[in-house]
Amino acid sequence: MTIENYFKTKYGNLSVSNDETQGSVKFIHASDIHLGAVQYSNEHRSNDFIQAFQEILELAIIHQVNFILLAGDIFTSLEMLPGKLTKIVKLLNEFIEFSNSLILIIAIEGNHDIRKFSRGVRFERRGQSWLKLLNSLGLIVLLDANLEAPPEDIFKPYNIKTKKGGKIQIKNVMIYGTRYLGEKPISLLSKIRKGITNNNGLFNILMQHFGIEGQMENVPGVKIEDIQHLRHRVNYLALGHFHKQYILQDWIYNPGSSEAVCSVDFSYKRGIFLVEVTKKSEKFTKLVKILHLINRRYIWETIKVDFEIRAKKDLEDYIIKRLHSYLKYLNHDIDPSNPHMPILYLILKGMEPSKSCKFNEKELRGKICNIFPIVDVKIYKKYKTPLKTLDNFILA
Ligand SMILES: [Mn+2]
């Protein structure tokens, strides 16, 4: 993962060139990479998110795309260790060098890019993000619009010198983008429509960070009927926000998160889109392919405790004995940085063990990771509440 000159070492024979004779435009659409996520405070798990980003950059080289779209939540919060950011900056520098600056990375801010939780308090000072830093270093193109301006000035062309703007044209594709507009962006979306030039002979992409209502249970989103007015001006709505992948009405695209940010994400269809846009006799056609990323493997196991255990050590021994039989198929000869080494979700069921069995979860996780080729364990206790015995009634 921290190999020097990663792209050169791996793809030295491949050269990225700007083939002007090619009539089509190719791009990758990814979102919700959540760089900086420290899942279960595990170092290997936190590297998985950078690894997923590296894989997106690799796929851009392999497929020789013209640009990469990152539709928000590229970072998981403003809290980021310098070592992690150094890795990301180094990766971007190497990518730019290897691709001869021919593959632009175009991004917008998501809700996570601007959020910081410090000692449980939300960080309120607006306007800062790691994406702004990467943009000022010239490593990415960060788009944002001025929604207070008259329609013709809402989206100014991105200026390479000032590093500001709300739209950028690459061949015959125009990409528009804004910052995160909140959970209810409806009124702002009609302003956005006015800022998008219609019938310009270009393929219009709009990048936004919001979800469509109904695509994820119990998660608020924008009603699909409320964005139909954009359809006449936008050929491809590049969304981010919901970690579950969906494609709607052949113009709304949400790739899902690149890695699983929480345990439920593992069950969602997720990945990135590889899109090819071709113009033939004044009409655009697009071909959208779903690419899957090599994510961290995961396994769920359930252990039922159906007899009375009185000592902590007995409970731990029992769990480890059961895991020996469940996990014997796992390969012990792989390194934890290898995403094939799984994360274990362990459910404990059955009778609730007595108070004397209360184990230190961190300690048990450590023990399990030492014995088995497991990168981390997350333990869920789903015990039955003990039945009231006749004695309880008498004492009560
Ligand atoms: Mn997200």
Tab-separated table of C-alpha atoms in Angstrom, residues 76 109 187 194 233 251 285 290 352 355:
chain	number	residue	atom	x	y	z
A	76	THR	CA	-15.236	11.254	6.665
A	109	GLU	CA	-18.098	18.671	-0.765
A	187	SER	CA	-35.594	25.624	-3.466
A	194	LYS	CA	-31.465	28.488	-14.069
A	233	ARG	CA	-30.963	20.428	-18.661
A	251	TRP	CA	-30.372	9.848	-15.719
A	285	THR	CA	-25.478	8.138	-26.153
A	290	ILE	CA	-20.897	-0.902	-12.837
A	352	GLU	CA	-27.620	-13.836	29.291
A	355	LYS	CA	-22.630	-10.611	35.951
